[in-house]
Short mmCIF file of C-alpha atoms and ligand atoms in Angstrom, two decimals:
data_model
loop_
_atom_site.label_atom_id
_atom_site.label_comp_id
_atom_site.label_asym_id
_atom_site.label_seq_id
_atom_site.Cartn_x
_atom_site.Cartn_y
_atom_site.Cartn_z
CA MET A 11 -70.33 10.22 87.79
CA HIS A 12 -68.85 6.25 87.72
CA LYS A 13 -71.86 4.22 89.03
CA LYS A 14 -70.42 1.21 91.75
CA LEU A 15 -71.68 -1.97 90.02
CA PHE A 16 -73.41 -4.14 92.48
CA ILE A 17 -75.17 -5.85 89.33
CA PRO A 18 -74.39 -9.59 88.41
CA GLY A 19 -71.95 -8.36 85.74
CA PRO A 20 -70.32 -6.88 84.46
CA VAL A 21 -68.72 -6.37 88.05
CA GLU A 22 -66.17 -3.44 89.59
CA ILE A 23 -62.77 -3.81 88.62
CA ALA A 24 -59.94 -3.02 91.04
CA PRO A 25 -57.55 -0.13 89.87
CA GLU A 26 -54.56 -2.62 89.85
CA ILE A 27 -55.94 -4.83 86.94
CA LEU A 28 -56.99 -1.57 85.00
CA ALA A 29 -53.19 -0.68 85.33
CA ALA A 30 -51.97 -4.23 84.11
CA MET A 31 -54.43 -3.72 80.99
CA ALA A 32 -52.28 -0.57 80.09
CA THR A 33 -48.90 -2.79 79.86
CA PRO A 34 -47.24 -1.81 76.58
CA MET A 35 -48.32 -3.98 73.62
CA ILE A 36 -46.79 -7.13 72.66
CA GLY A 37 -47.04 -9.34 69.59
CA HIS A 38 -48.80 -12.95 69.97
CA ARG A 39 -46.23 -14.63 67.75
CA MET A 40 -43.52 -13.15 70.35
CA PRO A 41 -41.83 -15.25 73.08
CA GLU A 42 -43.32 -12.47 75.46
CA TYR A 43 -46.60 -13.99 74.52
CA ALA A 44 -46.03 -17.13 74.85
CA GLN A 45 -44.63 -16.67 78.57
CA LEU A 46 -47.37 -14.50 79.44
CA HIS A 47 -49.63 -17.59 78.10
CA LYS A 48 -47.80 -20.30 79.85
CA ARG A 49 -48.04 -18.46 83.29
CA VAL A 50 -51.59 -17.77 83.06
CA LYS A 51 -52.45 -21.22 81.82
CA GLU A 52 -50.60 -23.04 84.70
CA LYS A 53 -52.28 -20.79 87.41
CA LEU A 54 -55.80 -21.19 86.03
CA LYS A 55 -55.05 -24.76 86.64
CA LYS A 56 -54.44 -24.80 90.10
CA LEU A 57 -57.31 -22.42 90.61
CA MET A 58 -59.65 -25.17 88.22
CA PHE A 59 -57.67 -28.27 89.87
CA THR A 60 -57.38 -29.48 87.00
CA GLU A 61 -54.71 -31.23 84.67
CA ALA A 62 -56.89 -30.48 81.82
CA ARG A 63 -56.02 -28.47 78.99
CA VAL A 64 -57.13 -24.84 79.84
CA PHE A 65 -57.77 -22.56 76.87
CA LEU A 66 -58.01 -18.80 76.53
CA ALA A 67 -61.11 -17.74 73.98
CA THR A 68 -60.78 -13.96 72.98
CA SER A 69 -65.41 -13.74 73.25
CA SER A 70 -67.27 -13.57 76.04
CA ALA A 71 -68.84 -16.73 77.41
CA PHE A 72 -71.09 -17.48 74.84
CA GLY A 73 -68.84 -17.70 72.18
CA VAL A 74 -67.20 -20.85 73.83
CA MET A 75 -70.71 -21.98 74.80
CA GLU A 76 -71.58 -22.20 71.27
CA GLY A 77 -68.02 -23.56 70.35
CA ALA A 78 -68.14 -26.30 72.87
CA VAL A 79 -71.76 -27.45 71.42
CA ARG A 80 -70.19 -27.21 67.87
CA ASN A 81 -67.04 -29.47 68.97
CA LEU A 82 -68.32 -31.84 71.33
CA VAL A 83 -72.22 -32.94 70.17
CA ALA A 84 -71.79 -35.63 67.82
CA LYS A 85 -75.30 -37.29 68.50
CA ARG A 86 -77.70 -35.51 70.80
CA CYS A 87 -77.45 -32.92 73.33
CA ALA A 88 -79.01 -32.78 76.47
CA ASN A 89 -79.78 -29.20 77.75
CA PHE A 90 -80.55 -28.54 81.01
CA CYS A 91 -82.53 -25.49 81.60
CA ASN A 92 -83.75 -23.45 84.59
CA GLY A 93 -83.35 -19.90 83.64
CA ALA A 94 -82.82 -17.24 81.14
CA PHE A 95 -78.68 -18.36 80.25
CA SER A 96 -79.74 -22.30 80.12
CA ASP A 97 -82.82 -21.72 78.17
CA LYS A 98 -80.40 -19.69 75.63
CA TRP A 99 -78.06 -22.40 75.41
CA HIS A 100 -80.52 -24.83 74.35
CA ASP A 101 -81.61 -22.08 71.52
CA VAL A 102 -77.90 -21.58 70.72
CA THR A 103 -77.32 -25.62 70.35
CA LYS A 104 -80.25 -25.89 67.73
CA ARG A 105 -79.15 -22.84 66.09
CA CYS A 106 -75.97 -24.60 65.49
CA GLY A 107 -77.94 -27.28 63.93
CA LYS A 108 -77.17 -29.83 66.66
CA GLU A 109 -80.07 -32.81 67.41
CA ALA A 110 -80.95 -31.69 70.83
CA ASP A 111 -83.59 -31.66 73.70
CA ALA A 112 -83.95 -29.11 76.75
CA PHE A 113 -85.01 -30.69 80.08
CA LYS A 114 -86.61 -27.90 82.05
CA ALA A 115 -87.10 -26.94 85.75
CA ASP A 116 -89.09 -23.90 86.39
CA TRP A 117 -87.10 -20.61 87.05
CA GLY A 118 -86.08 -20.37 90.53
CA LYS A 119 -85.65 -24.07 90.73
CA PRO A 120 -82.19 -26.15 90.46
CA ILE A 121 -81.57 -28.92 87.76
CA THR A 122 -81.18 -31.95 90.06
CA ALA A 123 -78.76 -35.01 90.05
CA GLU A 124 -82.04 -37.07 89.53
CA MET A 125 -83.58 -35.02 86.77
CA VAL A 126 -80.03 -35.66 84.94
CA ASP A 127 -79.47 -39.19 85.78
CA GLN A 128 -83.12 -39.77 84.22
CA ALA A 129 -82.35 -37.70 80.94
CA LEU A 130 -79.28 -39.55 80.33
CA ALA A 131 -80.40 -43.12 81.18
CA THR A 132 -82.33 -42.96 77.80
CA GLY A 133 -78.95 -43.56 76.20
CA LYS A 134 -80.15 -40.68 73.39
CA TYR A 135 -77.32 -38.66 74.34
CA ASP A 136 -73.56 -37.85 73.93
CA ALA A 137 -73.09 -34.74 75.17
CA MET A 138 -74.94 -32.25 78.18
CA THR A 139 -74.94 -28.74 79.12
CA LEU A 140 -75.43 -27.31 82.76
CA ILE A 141 -75.22 -24.02 84.22
CA HIS A 142 -73.84 -23.92 87.57
CA ASN A 143 -74.95 -21.06 88.92
CA GLU A 144 -78.00 -19.47 86.87
CA THR A 145 -77.39 -15.84 86.91
CA SER A 146 -80.92 -15.21 86.02
CA THR A 147 -82.50 -16.36 89.03
CA GLY A 148 -79.97 -17.01 91.46
CA VAL A 149 -79.85 -20.52 91.93
CA MET A 150 -76.73 -22.82 92.19
CA SER A 151 -77.51 -26.36 91.02
CA PRO A 152 -75.95 -29.53 93.45
CA LEU A 153 -72.87 -29.82 90.82
CA PRO A 154 -71.38 -32.48 93.23
CA GLU A 155 -74.42 -34.52 92.96
CA ILE A 156 -74.82 -34.20 89.34
CA ALA A 157 -71.42 -34.99 89.02
CA ALA A 158 -71.65 -38.48 90.67
CA VAL A 159 -74.57 -39.15 88.34
CA LEU A 160 -72.47 -37.95 85.25
CA ALA A 161 -69.93 -40.65 86.12
CA LYS A 162 -72.38 -43.45 85.10
CA TYR A 163 -72.36 -42.20 81.79
CA PRO A 164 -68.77 -41.98 80.52
CA ASP A 165 -69.75 -41.32 76.83
CA VAL A 166 -71.68 -38.34 77.64
CA VAL A 167 -69.58 -35.66 77.26
CA SER A 168 -70.05 -32.68 80.00
CA ILE A 169 -70.05 -29.02 79.12
CA ILE A 170 -70.54 -26.95 82.71
CA ASP A 171 -71.17 -23.17 82.56
CA THR A 172 -69.09 -21.89 85.61
CA VAL A 173 -69.40 -18.29 84.71
CA SER A 174 -70.77 -16.57 87.47
CA SER A 175 -69.40 -18.96 90.20
CA MET A 176 -65.88 -19.72 89.60
CA SER A 177 -63.04 -18.68 91.75
CA ALA A 178 -66.04 -17.78 94.19
CA LEU A 179 -66.02 -21.69 95.75
CA LYS A 180 -64.42 -24.57 94.90
CA ILE A 181 -65.16 -26.18 91.81
CA PRO A 182 -62.69 -29.22 91.49
CA VAL A 183 -62.88 -29.70 87.66
CA ASP A 184 -60.98 -33.08 87.46
CA GLU A 185 -62.71 -34.69 90.55
CA LEU A 186 -66.04 -33.43 89.46
CA GLY A 187 -65.44 -35.21 86.13
CA ILE A 188 -65.98 -32.10 84.00
CA ASP A 189 -65.05 -32.29 80.35
CA CYS A 190 -65.66 -28.86 79.56
CA CYS A 191 -65.80 -26.48 82.14
CA ILE A 192 -66.34 -22.64 80.43
CA PHE A 193 -66.52 -19.13 82.24
CA GLY A 194 -66.43 -15.71 80.80
CA VAL A 195 -64.19 -12.94 83.17
CA GLN A 196 -66.61 -10.28 83.77
CA LYS A 197 -68.61 -12.20 86.40
CA ALA A 198 -66.81 -14.11 89.64
CA PHE A 199 -63.69 -13.24 88.10
CA ALA A 200 -64.09 -9.80 87.73
CA LEU A 201 -61.97 -8.85 84.61
CA PRO A 202 -63.36 -6.35 82.47
CA PRO A 203 -65.44 -8.42 79.87
CA GLY A 204 -64.17 -10.07 76.29
CA LEU A 205 -62.14 -13.09 77.23
CA ALA A 206 -63.28 -16.51 78.36
CA VAL A 207 -61.83 -19.50 79.56
CA PHE A 208 -62.45 -23.32 79.14
CA THR A 209 -61.03 -26.69 79.88
CA ALA A 210 -61.26 -29.96 77.48
CA SER A 211 -60.71 -33.41 78.90
CA GLU A 212 -58.82 -35.90 76.92
CA LYS A 213 -62.40 -37.08 75.93
CA ALA A 214 -63.77 -34.12 74.87
CA LEU A 215 -60.74 -33.45 72.73
CA ASN A 216 -61.04 -37.07 71.14
CA ARG A 217 -64.56 -36.26 70.58
CA ALA A 218 -63.96 -32.84 68.78
CA LYS A 219 -61.70 -34.99 66.20
CA THR A 220 -64.72 -37.15 65.21
CA VAL A 221 -67.03 -34.14 64.91
CA GLU A 222 -67.77 -32.15 61.61
CA GLY A 223 -68.23 -29.05 61.40
CA ARG A 224 -66.38 -27.53 64.07
CA GLY A 225 -65.72 -24.09 62.21
CA TYR A 226 -62.18 -22.26 62.81
CA TYR A 227 -62.73 -19.52 65.36
CA PHE A 228 -63.62 -22.03 68.11
CA ASP A 229 -62.31 -25.20 66.70
CA PHE A 230 -60.80 -26.96 70.02
CA ILE A 231 -58.14 -29.06 67.89
CA GLU A 232 -56.70 -25.86 66.86
CA PHE A 233 -56.96 -24.36 70.24
CA ALA A 234 -55.10 -27.89 71.32
CA THR A 235 -52.65 -27.40 68.23
CA ASN A 236 -51.71 -23.87 69.38
CA ASP A 237 -51.78 -24.67 73.21
CA ASP A 238 -48.40 -26.79 72.77
CA LYS A 239 -46.77 -23.76 71.69
CA ASP A 240 -48.11 -21.77 74.36
CA ASN A 241 -50.34 -19.72 71.98
CA THR A 242 -53.75 -19.20 70.37
CA PRO A 243 -54.90 -19.96 67.33
CA SER A 244 -55.93 -16.09 66.52
CA THR A 245 -54.86 -13.21 67.60
CA PRO A 246 -55.88 -12.73 71.20
CA CYS A 247 -56.92 -9.82 73.77
CA ILE A 248 -53.42 -9.50 74.88
CA SER A 249 -54.44 -6.57 77.58
CA GLN A 250 -57.36 -8.70 79.13
CA ILE A 251 -54.69 -11.63 79.70
CA TYR A 252 -52.31 -9.34 81.08
CA ALA A 253 -54.95 -8.86 83.72
CA MET A 254 -55.86 -12.13 83.86
CA ASP A 255 -52.20 -12.72 85.19
CA CYS A 256 -52.55 -9.57 87.53
CA GLN A 257 -56.30 -11.29 89.02
CA LEU A 258 -54.95 -14.23 89.29
CA ASP A 259 -51.95 -13.26 91.28
CA ARG A 260 -54.19 -11.43 93.56
CA ILE A 261 -56.67 -14.20 93.97
CA PHE A 262 -54.07 -16.46 95.15
CA ALA A 263 -52.39 -13.56 97.30
CA GLU A 264 -55.80 -13.61 99.00
CA GLY A 265 -55.67 -17.18 99.35
CA LEU A 266 -58.41 -19.50 97.72
CA GLU A 267 -60.18 -20.75 101.34
CA GLN A 268 -60.13 -16.61 102.18
CA ARG A 269 -61.81 -15.80 98.81
CA TRP A 270 -64.46 -18.85 99.08
CA ALA A 271 -65.01 -17.72 102.64
CA ARG A 272 -65.42 -14.23 101.84
CA HIS A 273 -68.12 -15.12 99.42
CA LYS A 274 -70.04 -16.84 102.00
CA GLU A 275 -70.02 -14.02 104.58
CA MET A 276 -71.08 -11.88 101.67
CA ALA A 277 -74.05 -14.02 100.53
CA THR A 278 -75.06 -14.44 104.29
CA LEU A 279 -74.82 -10.55 104.92
CA VAL A 280 -77.14 -10.10 101.94
CA ARG A 281 -79.33 -12.63 102.80
CA ASN A 282 -80.15 -12.09 105.86
CA TRP A 283 -80.70 -8.55 104.89
CA VAL A 284 -83.68 -9.63 102.09
CA SER A 285 -84.98 -11.53 105.09
CA ASP A 286 -84.96 -9.19 107.22
CA ARG A 287 -86.51 -6.81 105.15
CA GLY A 288 -89.50 -8.78 104.77
CA TYR A 289 -88.57 -10.05 101.11
CA ALA A 290 -88.45 -13.37 99.94
CA PHE A 291 -85.83 -15.56 97.86
CA PHE A 292 -86.61 -16.55 94.10
CA PRO A 293 -84.98 -19.41 94.61
CA GLY A 294 -85.45 -22.58 97.16
CA GLU A 295 -83.22 -21.94 100.32
CA GLU A 296 -81.18 -24.69 99.75
CA TYR A 297 -80.32 -23.77 96.31
CA LEU A 298 -79.30 -19.76 96.74
CA SER A 299 -76.45 -18.79 94.85
CA MET A 300 -73.17 -18.20 96.67
CA THR A 301 -72.20 -15.22 94.03
CA LEU A 302 -75.71 -13.12 93.83
CA THR A 303 -79.40 -12.84 95.67
CA CYS A 304 -82.29 -12.93 93.63
CA ALA A 305 -85.09 -11.85 95.89
CA ARG A 306 -89.00 -11.98 95.00
CA ASN A 307 -90.44 -8.49 94.96
CA THR A 308 -92.99 -9.42 97.81
CA LYS A 309 -93.58 -5.88 98.91
CA GLY A 310 -94.61 -4.17 95.68
CA THR A 311 -91.44 -2.09 95.85
CA ASP A 312 -91.41 0.32 93.04
CA LEU A 313 -88.14 -1.43 91.58
CA ALA A 314 -87.82 0.77 88.58
CA GLY A 315 -87.87 3.86 90.76
CA LEU A 316 -85.59 2.71 93.44
CA LYS A 317 -83.00 1.93 90.38
CA LYS A 318 -83.45 5.31 89.27
CA ARG A 319 -82.38 6.96 92.74
CA LEU A 320 -79.76 4.71 93.33
CA ALA A 321 -78.40 5.43 90.03
CA ALA A 322 -78.29 9.11 91.01
CA VAL A 323 -76.37 8.59 94.24
CA GLY A 324 -73.88 6.40 92.26
CA TYR A 325 -74.87 2.66 92.69
CA ALA A 326 -76.11 0.66 89.89
CA PHE A 327 -78.93 -1.90 90.80
CA ASP A 328 -80.57 -4.69 89.04
CA ASP A 329 -83.89 -5.02 88.92
CA GLY A 330 -84.17 -8.34 87.33
CA TYR A 331 -83.84 -10.01 84.18
CA GLY A 332 -85.99 -11.54 81.46
CA LYS A 333 -89.05 -12.74 82.21
CA ILE A 334 -88.95 -11.87 86.05
CA LYS A 335 -88.10 -8.16 85.43
CA GLY A 336 -89.76 -6.24 87.98
CA GLU A 337 -91.02 -9.56 90.01
CA THR A 338 -87.59 -10.03 91.01
CA PHE A 339 -84.16 -8.00 91.92
CA ARG A 340 -80.62 -9.33 91.97
CA ILE A 341 -77.46 -8.25 94.32
CA ALA A 342 -74.52 -9.48 92.85
CA HIS A 343 -71.91 -10.34 95.82
CA MET A 344 -69.25 -11.68 93.79
CA GLY A 345 -65.61 -10.99 92.41
CA ASP A 346 -63.80 -8.44 94.14
CA MET A 347 -66.57 -6.92 96.62
CA ARG A 348 -66.03 -6.75 100.21
CA LEU A 349 -68.61 -7.02 103.03
CA SER A 350 -68.10 -3.24 103.48
CA ASP A 351 -69.12 -2.64 99.90
CA LEU A 352 -72.11 -4.48 100.45
CA LYS A 353 -72.87 -2.61 103.67
CA GLU A 354 -72.88 0.45 101.97
CA LEU A 355 -75.31 -0.56 99.37
CA LEU A 356 -77.89 -2.02 101.71
CA ALA A 357 -77.65 1.20 103.69
CA GLU A 358 -78.16 3.08 100.74
CA ILE A 359 -81.34 1.35 99.67
CA ASP A 360 -82.63 1.55 103.23
CA ARG A 361 -82.04 5.46 102.76
CA GLN A 362 -83.93 5.38 99.55
CA LEU A 363 -86.52 3.08 100.39
CA ALA A 364 -87.42 5.57 103.74
CA GLU A 365 -87.86 8.23 101.14
CA MET A 366 -89.91 6.55 98.80
C1 PLP B 1297 -73.47 -13.65 81.85
C2 PLP B 1297 -73.61 -15.28 81.63
C3 PLP B 1297 -73.66 -15.80 80.27
C4 PLP B 1297 -73.26 -15.16 78.88
O1 PLP B 1297 -72.45 -14.48 78.84
P1 PLP B 1297 -71.67 -13.63 78.01
O2 PLP B 1297 -70.12 -13.02 78.41
O3 PLP B 1297 -72.81 -12.42 77.62
O4 PLP B 1297 -71.67 -13.97 76.78
C5 PLP B 1297 -73.39 -17.09 80.41
N1 PLP B 1297 -73.83 -17.88 81.28
C6 PLP B 1297 -74.08 -17.38 82.54
C7 PLP B 1297 -74.22 -18.32 84.06
C8 PLP B 1297 -73.96 -16.08 82.90
O5 PLP B 1297 -74.30 -15.35 83.96
#
């Protein structure tokens, strides 16, 4: 039995998208591919509100997250950490042989503009990494405020992960001054995993040119050279790019404003359920994520038991990530989910809890 996914990625995939993935294959050096690539790129620019280069990488998000630090850190990187994915990014930065410092907020807390300002004011850093929406803790950091601080540091290249937020709310990449905006597609974007998207500003590309040891697979300069021909350095995941073409059409057919509003409604529904049932939020209320709700298991519910019961009736439920597994549970409200899907899940959780 297929379990309907309510975990924070991968998420349910629309049947039209699965069908688009079955499009007959083309060669990536054929004109048909360049047309597809160009079409997708132009739509992504519209979605991300950017005139910067937009690249398609055949990897999960961490491929590009690693690539970005290899390309963009010349001197020293400030990694802002407030959960499992951002903690890992610091580890990855060091594993790439880069000088880096972690600026940590407790799990459940956001990265604030003040933290970023203090760190960058030292003048030690020429790049910074930040995760907009920490999927492990359900915390959304205040990106516009952070961006306002970043504007004070023109020598710092900003690398921002929007894996679990891109398309769920407005993230105007150019207006925010993001030099490299990265997202994988299996979360907020609702495509099967294996494709990542990233932007590179002129500043980012100029930096990359000066950095040694960029490697090959994620070399931003290789990406830029190939982008001039609407192509990629190595063979891309063409089936997924067909899927992305289809998904972008679906996103614009729904309407960006409508898509953002739907996410707000879904978040409100789930948050109200969490409060009504007497659970607490893991993050502070000001920083609750728009795409998933991470609840504190204040009632001592047997979450592993609940997960098993939900699996038996066809729902995939998440009982926390990393060091807060069992203490928290997460309900995703991202991608193509509708309010009715979440109502169905919450009713089922109520039913199971009543029997436990
Ligand atoms: C899932 C996730 C990642 C890691 O993505 P992979 O696709 O597993 O490489 C990175 N950042 C955030 C915010 C995520 O939610």
